Short mmCIF file of C-alpha atoms in Angstrom, two decimals:
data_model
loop_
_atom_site.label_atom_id
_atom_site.label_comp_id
_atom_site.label_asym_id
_atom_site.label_seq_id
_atom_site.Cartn_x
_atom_site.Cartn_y
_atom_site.Cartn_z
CA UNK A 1 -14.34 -44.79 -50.35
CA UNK A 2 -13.67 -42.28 -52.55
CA UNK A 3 -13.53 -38.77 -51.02
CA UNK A 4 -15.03 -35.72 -52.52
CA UNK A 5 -12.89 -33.77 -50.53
CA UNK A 6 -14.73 -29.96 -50.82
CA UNK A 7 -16.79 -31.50 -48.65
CA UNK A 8 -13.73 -33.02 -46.76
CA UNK A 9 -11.79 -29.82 -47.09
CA UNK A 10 -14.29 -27.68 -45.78
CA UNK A 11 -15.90 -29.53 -43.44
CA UNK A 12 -13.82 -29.00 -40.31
CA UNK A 13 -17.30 -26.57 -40.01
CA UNK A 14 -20.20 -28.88 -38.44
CA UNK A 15 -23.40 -27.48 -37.81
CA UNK A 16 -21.92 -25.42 -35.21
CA UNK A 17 -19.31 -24.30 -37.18
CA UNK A 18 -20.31 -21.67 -39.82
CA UNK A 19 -17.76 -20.15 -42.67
CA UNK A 20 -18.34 -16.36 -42.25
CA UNK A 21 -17.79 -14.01 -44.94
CA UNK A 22 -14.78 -12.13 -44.84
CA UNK A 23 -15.25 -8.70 -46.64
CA UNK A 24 -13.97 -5.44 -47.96
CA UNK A 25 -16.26 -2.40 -48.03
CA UNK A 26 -14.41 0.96 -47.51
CA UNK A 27 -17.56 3.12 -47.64
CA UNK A 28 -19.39 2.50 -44.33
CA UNK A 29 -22.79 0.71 -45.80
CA UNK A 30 -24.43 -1.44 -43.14
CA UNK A 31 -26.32 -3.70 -45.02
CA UNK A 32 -24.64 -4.09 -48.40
CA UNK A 33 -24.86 -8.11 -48.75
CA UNK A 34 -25.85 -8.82 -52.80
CA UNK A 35 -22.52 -8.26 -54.05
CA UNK A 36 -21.61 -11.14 -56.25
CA UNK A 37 -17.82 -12.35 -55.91
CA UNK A 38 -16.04 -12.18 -59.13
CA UNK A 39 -16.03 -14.97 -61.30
CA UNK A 40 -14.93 -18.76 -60.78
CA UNK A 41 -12.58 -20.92 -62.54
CA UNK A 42 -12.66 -24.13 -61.06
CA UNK A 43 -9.42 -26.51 -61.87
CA UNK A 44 -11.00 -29.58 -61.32
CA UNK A 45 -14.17 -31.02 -62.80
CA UNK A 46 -16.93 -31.10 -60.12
CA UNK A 47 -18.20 -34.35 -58.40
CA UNK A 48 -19.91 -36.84 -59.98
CA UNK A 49 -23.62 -36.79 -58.85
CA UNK A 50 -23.53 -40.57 -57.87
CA UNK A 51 -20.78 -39.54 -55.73
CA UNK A 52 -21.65 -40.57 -52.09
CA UNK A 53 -20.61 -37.44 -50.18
CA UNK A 54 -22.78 -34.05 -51.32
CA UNK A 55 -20.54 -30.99 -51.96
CA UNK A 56 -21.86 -27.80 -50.30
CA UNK A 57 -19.47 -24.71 -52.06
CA UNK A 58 -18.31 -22.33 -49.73
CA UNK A 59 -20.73 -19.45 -49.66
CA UNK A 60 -20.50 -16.89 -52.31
CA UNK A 61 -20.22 -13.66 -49.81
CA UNK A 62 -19.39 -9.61 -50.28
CA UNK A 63 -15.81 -8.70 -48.77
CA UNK A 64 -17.04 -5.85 -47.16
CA UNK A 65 -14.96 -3.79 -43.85
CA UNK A 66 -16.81 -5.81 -41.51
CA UNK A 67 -17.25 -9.06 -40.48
CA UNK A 68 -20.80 -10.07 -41.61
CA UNK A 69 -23.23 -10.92 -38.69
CA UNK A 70 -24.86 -13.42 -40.51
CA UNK A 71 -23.19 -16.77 -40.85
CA UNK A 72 -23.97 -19.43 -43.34
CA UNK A 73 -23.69 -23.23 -42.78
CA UNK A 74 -21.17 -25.19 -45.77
CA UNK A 75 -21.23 -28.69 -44.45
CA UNK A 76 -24.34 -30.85 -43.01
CA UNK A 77 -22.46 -33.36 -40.59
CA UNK A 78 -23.49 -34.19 -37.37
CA UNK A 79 -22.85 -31.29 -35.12
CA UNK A 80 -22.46 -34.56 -32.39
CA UNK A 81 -20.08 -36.66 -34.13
CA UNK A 82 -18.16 -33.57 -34.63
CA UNK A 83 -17.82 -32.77 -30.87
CA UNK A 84 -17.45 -36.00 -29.96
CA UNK A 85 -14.65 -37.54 -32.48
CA UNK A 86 -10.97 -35.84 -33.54
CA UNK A 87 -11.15 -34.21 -37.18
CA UNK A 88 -8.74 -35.61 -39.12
CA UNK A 89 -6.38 -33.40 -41.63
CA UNK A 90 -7.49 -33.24 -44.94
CA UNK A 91 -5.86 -30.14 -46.90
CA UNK A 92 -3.22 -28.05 -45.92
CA UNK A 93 -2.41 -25.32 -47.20
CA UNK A 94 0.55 -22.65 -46.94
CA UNK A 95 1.51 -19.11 -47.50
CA UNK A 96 5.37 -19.07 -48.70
CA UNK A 97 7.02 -15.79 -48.83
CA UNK A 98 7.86 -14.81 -45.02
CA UNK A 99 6.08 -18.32 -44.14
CA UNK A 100 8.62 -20.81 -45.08
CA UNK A 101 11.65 -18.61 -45.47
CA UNK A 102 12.47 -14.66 -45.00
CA UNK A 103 11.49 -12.63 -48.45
CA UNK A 104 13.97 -9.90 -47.69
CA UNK A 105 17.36 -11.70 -48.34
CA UNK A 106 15.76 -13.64 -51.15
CA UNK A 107 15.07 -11.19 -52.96
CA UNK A 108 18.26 -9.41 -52.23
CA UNK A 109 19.22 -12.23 -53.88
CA UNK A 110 17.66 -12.73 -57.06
CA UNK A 111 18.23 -8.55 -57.45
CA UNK A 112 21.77 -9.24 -57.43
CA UNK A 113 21.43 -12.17 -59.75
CA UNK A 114 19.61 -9.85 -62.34
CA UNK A 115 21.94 -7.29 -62.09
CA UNK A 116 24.58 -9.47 -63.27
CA UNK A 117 21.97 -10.97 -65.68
CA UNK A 118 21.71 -7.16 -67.10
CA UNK A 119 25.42 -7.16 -67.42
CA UNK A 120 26.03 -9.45 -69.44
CA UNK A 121 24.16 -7.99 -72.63
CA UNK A 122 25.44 -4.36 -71.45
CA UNK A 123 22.86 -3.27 -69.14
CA UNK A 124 24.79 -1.53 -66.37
CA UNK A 125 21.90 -0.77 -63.47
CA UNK A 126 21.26 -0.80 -59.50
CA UNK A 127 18.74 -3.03 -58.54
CA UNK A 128 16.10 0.02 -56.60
CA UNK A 129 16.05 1.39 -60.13
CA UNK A 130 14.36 -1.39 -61.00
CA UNK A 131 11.36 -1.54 -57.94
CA UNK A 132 11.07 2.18 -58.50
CA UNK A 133 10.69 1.57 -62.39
CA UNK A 134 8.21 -0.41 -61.18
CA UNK A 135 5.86 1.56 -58.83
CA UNK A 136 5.82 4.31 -61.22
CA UNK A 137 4.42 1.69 -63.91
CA UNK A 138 1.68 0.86 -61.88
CA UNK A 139 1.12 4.87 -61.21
CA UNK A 140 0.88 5.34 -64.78
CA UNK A 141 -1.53 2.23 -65.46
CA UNK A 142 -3.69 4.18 -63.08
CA UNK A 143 -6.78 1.93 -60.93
CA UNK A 144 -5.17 -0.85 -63.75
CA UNK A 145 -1.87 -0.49 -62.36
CA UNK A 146 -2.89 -2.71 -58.36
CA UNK A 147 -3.96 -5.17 -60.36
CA UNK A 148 -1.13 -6.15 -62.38
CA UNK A 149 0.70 -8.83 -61.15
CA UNK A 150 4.23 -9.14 -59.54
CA UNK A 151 5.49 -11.00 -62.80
CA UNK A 152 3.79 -7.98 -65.64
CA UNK A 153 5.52 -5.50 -63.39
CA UNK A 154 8.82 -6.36 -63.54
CA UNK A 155 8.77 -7.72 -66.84
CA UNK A 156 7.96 -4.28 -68.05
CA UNK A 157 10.14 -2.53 -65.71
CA UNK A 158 12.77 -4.64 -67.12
CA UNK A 159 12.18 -3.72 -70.55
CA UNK A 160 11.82 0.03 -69.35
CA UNK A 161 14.93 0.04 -68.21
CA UNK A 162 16.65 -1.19 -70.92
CA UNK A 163 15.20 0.79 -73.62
CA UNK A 164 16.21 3.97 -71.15
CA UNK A 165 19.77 2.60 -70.96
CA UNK A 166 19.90 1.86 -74.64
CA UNK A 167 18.25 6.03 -75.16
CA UNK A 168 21.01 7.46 -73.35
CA UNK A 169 23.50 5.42 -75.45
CA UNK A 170 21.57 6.58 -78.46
CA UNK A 171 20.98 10.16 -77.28
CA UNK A 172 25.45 10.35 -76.48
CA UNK A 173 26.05 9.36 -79.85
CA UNK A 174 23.86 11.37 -81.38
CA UNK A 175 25.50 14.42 -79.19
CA UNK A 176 29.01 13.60 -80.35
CA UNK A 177 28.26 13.20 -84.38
CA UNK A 178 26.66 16.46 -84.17
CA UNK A 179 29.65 17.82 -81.95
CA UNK A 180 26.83 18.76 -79.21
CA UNK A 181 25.49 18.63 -75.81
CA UNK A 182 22.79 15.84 -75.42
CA UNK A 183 20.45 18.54 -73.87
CA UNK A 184 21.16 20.78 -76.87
CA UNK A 185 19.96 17.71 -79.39
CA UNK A 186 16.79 18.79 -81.50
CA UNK A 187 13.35 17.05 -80.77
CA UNK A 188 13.03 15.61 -84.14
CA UNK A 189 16.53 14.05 -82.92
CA UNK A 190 15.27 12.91 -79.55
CA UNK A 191 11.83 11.48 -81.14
CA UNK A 192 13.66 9.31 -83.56
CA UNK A 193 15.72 7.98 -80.76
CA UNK A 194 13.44 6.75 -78.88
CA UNK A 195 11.67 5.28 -81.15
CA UNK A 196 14.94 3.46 -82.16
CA UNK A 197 15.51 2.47 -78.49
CA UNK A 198 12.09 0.55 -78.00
CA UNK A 199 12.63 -1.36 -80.78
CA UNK A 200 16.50 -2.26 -80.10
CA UNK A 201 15.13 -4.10 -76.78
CA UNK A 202 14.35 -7.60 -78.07
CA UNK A 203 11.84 -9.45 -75.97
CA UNK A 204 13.69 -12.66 -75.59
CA UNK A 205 16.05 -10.82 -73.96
CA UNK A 206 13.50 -9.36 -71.82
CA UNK A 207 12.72 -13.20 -71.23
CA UNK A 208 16.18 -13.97 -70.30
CA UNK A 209 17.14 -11.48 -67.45
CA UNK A 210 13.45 -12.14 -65.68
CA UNK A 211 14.33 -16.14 -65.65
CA UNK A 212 17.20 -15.20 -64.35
CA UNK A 213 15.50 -13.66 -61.45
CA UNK A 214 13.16 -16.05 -60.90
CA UNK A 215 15.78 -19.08 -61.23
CA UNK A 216 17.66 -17.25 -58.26
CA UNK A 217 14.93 -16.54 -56.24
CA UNK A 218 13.69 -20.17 -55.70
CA UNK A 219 17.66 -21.09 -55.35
CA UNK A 220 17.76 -18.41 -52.43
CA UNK A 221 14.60 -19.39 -51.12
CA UNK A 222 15.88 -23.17 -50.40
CA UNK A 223 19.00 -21.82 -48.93
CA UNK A 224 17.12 -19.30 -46.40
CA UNK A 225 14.16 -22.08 -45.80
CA UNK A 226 13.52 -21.30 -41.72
CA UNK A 227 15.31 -23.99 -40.16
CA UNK A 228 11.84 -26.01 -38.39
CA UNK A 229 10.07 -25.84 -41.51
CA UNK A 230 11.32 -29.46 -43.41
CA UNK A 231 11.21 -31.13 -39.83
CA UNK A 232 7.69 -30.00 -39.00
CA UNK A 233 6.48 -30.82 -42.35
CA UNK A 234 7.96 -33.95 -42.05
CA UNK A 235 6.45 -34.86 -38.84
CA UNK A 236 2.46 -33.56 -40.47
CA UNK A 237 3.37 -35.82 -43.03
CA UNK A 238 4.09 -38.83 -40.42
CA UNK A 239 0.73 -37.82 -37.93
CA UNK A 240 -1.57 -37.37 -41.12
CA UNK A 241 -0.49 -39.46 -43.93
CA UNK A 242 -3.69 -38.86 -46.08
CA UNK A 243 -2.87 -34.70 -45.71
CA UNK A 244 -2.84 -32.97 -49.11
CA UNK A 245 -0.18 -30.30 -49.11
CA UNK A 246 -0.19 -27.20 -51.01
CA UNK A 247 0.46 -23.74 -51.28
CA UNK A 248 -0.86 -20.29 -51.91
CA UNK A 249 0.29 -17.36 -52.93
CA UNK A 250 0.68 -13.81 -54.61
CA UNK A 251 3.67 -14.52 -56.53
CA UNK A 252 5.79 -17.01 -58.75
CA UNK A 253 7.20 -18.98 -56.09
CA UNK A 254 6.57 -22.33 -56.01
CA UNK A 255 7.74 -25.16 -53.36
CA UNK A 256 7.43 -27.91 -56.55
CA UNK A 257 10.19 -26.54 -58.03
CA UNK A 258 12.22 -26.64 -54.62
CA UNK A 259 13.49 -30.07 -54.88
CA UNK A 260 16.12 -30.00 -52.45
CA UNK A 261 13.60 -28.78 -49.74
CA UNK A 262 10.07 -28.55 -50.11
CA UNK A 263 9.44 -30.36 -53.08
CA UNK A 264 8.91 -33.91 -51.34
CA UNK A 265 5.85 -32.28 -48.78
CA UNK A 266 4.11 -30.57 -51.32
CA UNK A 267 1.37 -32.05 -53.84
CA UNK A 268 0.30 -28.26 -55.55
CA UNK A 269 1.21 -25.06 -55.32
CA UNK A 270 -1.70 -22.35 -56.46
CA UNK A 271 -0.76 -18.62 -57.44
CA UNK A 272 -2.87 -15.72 -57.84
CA UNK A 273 -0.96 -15.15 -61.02
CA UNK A 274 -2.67 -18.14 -62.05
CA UNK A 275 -6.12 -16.39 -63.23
CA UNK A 276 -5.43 -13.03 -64.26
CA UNK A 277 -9.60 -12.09 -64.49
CA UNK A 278 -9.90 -12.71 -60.67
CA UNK A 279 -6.66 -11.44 -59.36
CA UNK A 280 -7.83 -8.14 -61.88
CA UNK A 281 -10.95 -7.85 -60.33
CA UNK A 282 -9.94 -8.05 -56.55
CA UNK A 283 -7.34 -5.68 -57.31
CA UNK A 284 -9.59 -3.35 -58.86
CA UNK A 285 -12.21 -3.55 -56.28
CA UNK A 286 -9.38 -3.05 -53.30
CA UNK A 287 -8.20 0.30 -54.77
CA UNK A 288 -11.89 1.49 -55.09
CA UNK A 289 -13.70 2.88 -51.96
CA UNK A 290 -16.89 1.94 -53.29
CA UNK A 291 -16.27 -1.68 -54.33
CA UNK A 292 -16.30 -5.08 -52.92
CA UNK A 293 -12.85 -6.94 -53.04
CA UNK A 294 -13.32 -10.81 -53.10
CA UNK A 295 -10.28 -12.88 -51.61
CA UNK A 296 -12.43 -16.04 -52.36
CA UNK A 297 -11.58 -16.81 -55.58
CA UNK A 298 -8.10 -17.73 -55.28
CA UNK A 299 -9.22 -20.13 -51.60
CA UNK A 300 -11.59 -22.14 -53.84
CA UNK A 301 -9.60 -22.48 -56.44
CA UNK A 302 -7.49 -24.27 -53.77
CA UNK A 303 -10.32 -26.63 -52.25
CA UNK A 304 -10.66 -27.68 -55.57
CA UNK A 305 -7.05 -28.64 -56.73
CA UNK A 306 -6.72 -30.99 -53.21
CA UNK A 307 -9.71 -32.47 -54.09
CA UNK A 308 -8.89 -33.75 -57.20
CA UNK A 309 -5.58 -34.51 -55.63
CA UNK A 310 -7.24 -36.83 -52.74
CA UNK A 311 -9.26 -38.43 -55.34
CA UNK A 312 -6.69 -39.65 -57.15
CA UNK A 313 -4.33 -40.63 -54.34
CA UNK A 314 -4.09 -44.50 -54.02
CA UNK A 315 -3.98 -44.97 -49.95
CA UNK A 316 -6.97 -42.93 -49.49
CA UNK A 317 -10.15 -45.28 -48.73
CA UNK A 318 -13.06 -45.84 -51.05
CA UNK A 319 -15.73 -45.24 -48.45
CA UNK A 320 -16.39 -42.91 -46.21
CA UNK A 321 -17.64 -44.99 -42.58
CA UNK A 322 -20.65 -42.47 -41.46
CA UNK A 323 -18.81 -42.53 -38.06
CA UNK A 324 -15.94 -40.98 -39.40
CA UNK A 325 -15.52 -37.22 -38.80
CA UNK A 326 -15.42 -35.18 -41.54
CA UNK A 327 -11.63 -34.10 -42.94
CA UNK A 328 -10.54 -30.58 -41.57
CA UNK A 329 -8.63 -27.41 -43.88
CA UNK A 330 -6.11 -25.44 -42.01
CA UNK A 331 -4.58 -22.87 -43.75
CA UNK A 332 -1.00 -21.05 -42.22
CA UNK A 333 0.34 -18.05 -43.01
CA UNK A 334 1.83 -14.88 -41.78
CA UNK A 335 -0.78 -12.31 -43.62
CA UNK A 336 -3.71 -11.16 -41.25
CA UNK A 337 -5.71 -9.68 -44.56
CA UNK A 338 -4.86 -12.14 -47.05
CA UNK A 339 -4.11 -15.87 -45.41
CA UNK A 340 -6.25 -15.32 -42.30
CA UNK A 341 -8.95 -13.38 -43.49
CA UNK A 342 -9.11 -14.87 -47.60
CA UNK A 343 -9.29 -18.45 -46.30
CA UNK A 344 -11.39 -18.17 -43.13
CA UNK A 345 -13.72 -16.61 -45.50
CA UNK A 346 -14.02 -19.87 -47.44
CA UNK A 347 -14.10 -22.23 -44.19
CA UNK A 348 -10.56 -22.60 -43.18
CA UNK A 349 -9.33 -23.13 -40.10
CA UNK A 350 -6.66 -20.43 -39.85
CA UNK A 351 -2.97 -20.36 -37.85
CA UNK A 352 -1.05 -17.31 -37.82
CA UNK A 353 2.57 -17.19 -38.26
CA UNK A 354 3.17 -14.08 -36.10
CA UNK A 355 7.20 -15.71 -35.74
CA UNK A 356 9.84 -14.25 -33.35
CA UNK A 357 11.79 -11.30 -34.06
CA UNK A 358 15.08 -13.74 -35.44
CA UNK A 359 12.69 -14.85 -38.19
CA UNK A 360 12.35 -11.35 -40.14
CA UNK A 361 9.36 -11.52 -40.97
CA UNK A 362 8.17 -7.98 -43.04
CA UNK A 363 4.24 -8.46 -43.08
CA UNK A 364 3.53 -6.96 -39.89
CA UNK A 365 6.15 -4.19 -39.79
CA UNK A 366 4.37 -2.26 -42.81
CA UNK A 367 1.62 -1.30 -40.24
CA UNK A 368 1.34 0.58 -37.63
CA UNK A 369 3.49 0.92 -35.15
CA UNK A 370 6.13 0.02 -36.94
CA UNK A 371 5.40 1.81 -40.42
CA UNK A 372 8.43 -0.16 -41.83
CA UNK A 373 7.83 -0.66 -45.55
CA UNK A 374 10.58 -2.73 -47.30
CA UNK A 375 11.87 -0.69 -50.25
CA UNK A 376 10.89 -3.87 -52.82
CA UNK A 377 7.47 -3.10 -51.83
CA UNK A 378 5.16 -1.48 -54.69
CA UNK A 379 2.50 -1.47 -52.78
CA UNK A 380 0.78 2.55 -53.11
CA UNK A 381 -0.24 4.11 -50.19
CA UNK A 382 -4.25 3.33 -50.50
CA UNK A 383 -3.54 -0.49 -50.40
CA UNK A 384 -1.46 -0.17 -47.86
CA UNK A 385 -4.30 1.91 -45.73
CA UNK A 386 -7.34 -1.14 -46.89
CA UNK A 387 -4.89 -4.01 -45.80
CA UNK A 388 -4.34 -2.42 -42.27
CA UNK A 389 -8.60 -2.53 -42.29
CA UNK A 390 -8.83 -6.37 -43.68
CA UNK A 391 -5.95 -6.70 -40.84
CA UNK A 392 -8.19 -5.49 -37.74
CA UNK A 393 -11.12 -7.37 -39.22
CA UNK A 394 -8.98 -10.73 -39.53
CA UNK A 395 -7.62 -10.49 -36.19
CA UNK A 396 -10.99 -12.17 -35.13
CA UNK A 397 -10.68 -14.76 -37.83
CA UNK A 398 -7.37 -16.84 -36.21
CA UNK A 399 -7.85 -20.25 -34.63
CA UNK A 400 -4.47 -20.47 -33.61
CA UNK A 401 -1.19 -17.87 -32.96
CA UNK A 402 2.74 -19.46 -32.96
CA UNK A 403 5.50 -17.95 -32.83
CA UNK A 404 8.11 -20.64 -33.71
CA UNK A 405 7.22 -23.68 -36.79
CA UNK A 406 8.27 -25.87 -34.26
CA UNK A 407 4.69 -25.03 -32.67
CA UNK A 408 3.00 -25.74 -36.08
CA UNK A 409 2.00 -29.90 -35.79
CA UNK A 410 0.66 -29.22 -31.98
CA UNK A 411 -1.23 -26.25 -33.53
CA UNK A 412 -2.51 -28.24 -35.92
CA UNK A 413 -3.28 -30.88 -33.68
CA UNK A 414 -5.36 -28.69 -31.59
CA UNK A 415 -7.41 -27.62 -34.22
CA UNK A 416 -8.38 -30.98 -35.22
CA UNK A 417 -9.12 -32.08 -30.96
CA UNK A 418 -11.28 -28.86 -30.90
CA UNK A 419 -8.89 -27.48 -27.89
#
């Protein structure tokens, strides 16, 4: 048979089983439901109409600060076969940063790497000066500045910082051929050396020192990799051999490029970095009070990617018997707003890493009552206050809670029995 798997993917939902949308609204309107999400970029092309299975897309909703009361039906199987048979794994998807491996000593990591990056064309710098560099660049993009993404930010903080460093050079020599104090320079002086610093920063340099980063952080990712994580992915991979595997996430990690680790388990990995327009416009409407912040956009963009995976992969059948149940989508991740909530939204079954204390995770410890935000973290203080509000309304939205990955194939196993 060949599977269509949206329908697959997101049909863990019978007719009993309803996708409800998950929404942001910080003003307190009760009835607010004809918000359009933003726009769509599917990855894949959409199902032939011969095709045998019917695709029902997960339901265009408002993210509003409640949990709408009205649910709406994306599948049409049997709400009887459903109870009656075991679902059987169809898409799987992960978060990765303080999922799969703790995000503090990674990026510890790749800091340190840059620095030394920096140091090599003369760049002498601490590594905070560059995450502070980098809120105040979103503070000065102003509501533009959430919505940039991890990989603008630091590319331009980089490039800040080196056209400061190469000022101060500029500014000392300037001081000594007029036998002067730098503060005592002219302004005429000071305006032509700037100007000569931005243009001494070439961007290939720029280029440089942020692979250098990124090269590191992967490489420290595989060596801090929680210690359960290949084995339990192994054993999915041995319980549900049909499974596509992939992950999603905020950033530039990517388990495809982990090949001494991850690699091998997963088939995709999707980033929000991926499509700038609806990562801009989620952003955007979660710093504004007033607006409706859609989490969708990334999920489907997901459904869609497995299912042109699963139609392409060889040991998958041709036909779908009508006694089989339909395919299941569990999505895992440590993030109550973003991983719970986003994909729950789009008719995922949801488990929530909330890990032991020896896993450092940071996720939960920026909230109250811990209040614990990591100095990396650019977040301002208004996201901060809407994800602790997407948090409470997610709580309702997790299937299943573990606290070791060991715990993760039983999880998922109980999911797909219904326990």
């Amino acid at each position: 048979m060949q599977i269509l798997l949206v329908a697959a993917l997101v049909g863990t939902l019978s007719n009993h089983y309803h996708a409800e949308a998950f929404s942001l609204q910080m003003n307190a309107k009760s009835g607010s439901s004809d918000g359009i999400p933003p726009p769509f970029r599917a990855v894949a092309p959409q199902p032939p109409s011969s095709s045998t299975l019917g695709f029902q897309p997960p339901p265009k909703s408002v993210l509003s600060l409640r949990l709408a009361s009205t649910a709406t039906d994306v599948v049409h199987a049997s709400s009887t076969s459903s109870e009656t048979k075991q679902g059987t794994l169809g898409l799987l998807t992960f978060d990765l940063d303080d999922s799969l491996y703790p995000i503090e000593p990674v990026l510890n990591d790749a800091n340190n790497a840059f620095v030394q990056k920096m140091a090599q064309y003369g760049y002498f710098i601490n590594p905070q000066d560059i995450v502070e560099t980098g809120k105040r660049i979103r503070e000065s993009a102003g509501k533009n500045g959430v919505a940039m993404s991890h990989t603008e930010v630091r590319l331009e903080a980089i490039r800040s910082e080196m056209e400061r460093n190469m000022l101060q050079k500029k500014l000392a020599e300037c001081a000594e051929d007029w036998a002067t104090d730098v503060k005592d320079l002219t302004a005429p002086l000071k305006a032509s050396a700037e100007k000569w610093a931005k243009g001494a920063v070439a961007e290939s340099v720029v280029e440089s020192i942020y692979s250098a980063w990124e090269r590191e952080r992967h490489h420290s990712a595989e060596r801090h990799l929680y210690p359960e994580i290949t084995t339990a992915l192994q054993q999915i991979r041995e319980e549900h051999p049909n499974v596509v595997i992939g992950a999603v996430t905020d950033g530039k990690a990517n388990p495809m490029l982990m090949v001494f680790s991850l690699a091998p388990y997963f088939d995709f990995c999707m980033s929000w970095e991926d499509d700038s327009a609806g990562r801009t416009e989620f952003y955007k409407e979660l710093g504004n009070v007033d607006g409706n912040a859609d989490l969708q956009w990334i999920y489907k963009a997901a459904v869609e990617k497995g299912k042109e995976i699963a139609d392409n992969k060889k040991e998958l059948k041709k036909d779908i018997d009508a006694d089989d149940a339909p395919p299941v989508w569990v999505h895992v991740g440590d993030d109550l707003a973003y991983d719970v909530g986003g994909s729950a939204s789009c008719g995922a079954k949801t488990i929530l890493l909330d890990l032991d204390e020896e896993y450092h995770q940071t996720a939960k410890l920026r909230f109250p009552p811990y209040n614990n935000i990591p100095a990396w973290n650019t977040a301002s203080s208004d996201e901060i206050a809407h994800r602790m509000a997407m948090n409470d309304e997610a709580e309702s939205m997790v299937d299943k809670r573990v606290s070791r990955l060991s715990m993760l194939p039983d999880a998922i196993n109980e999911i797909l029995n219904n326990e």
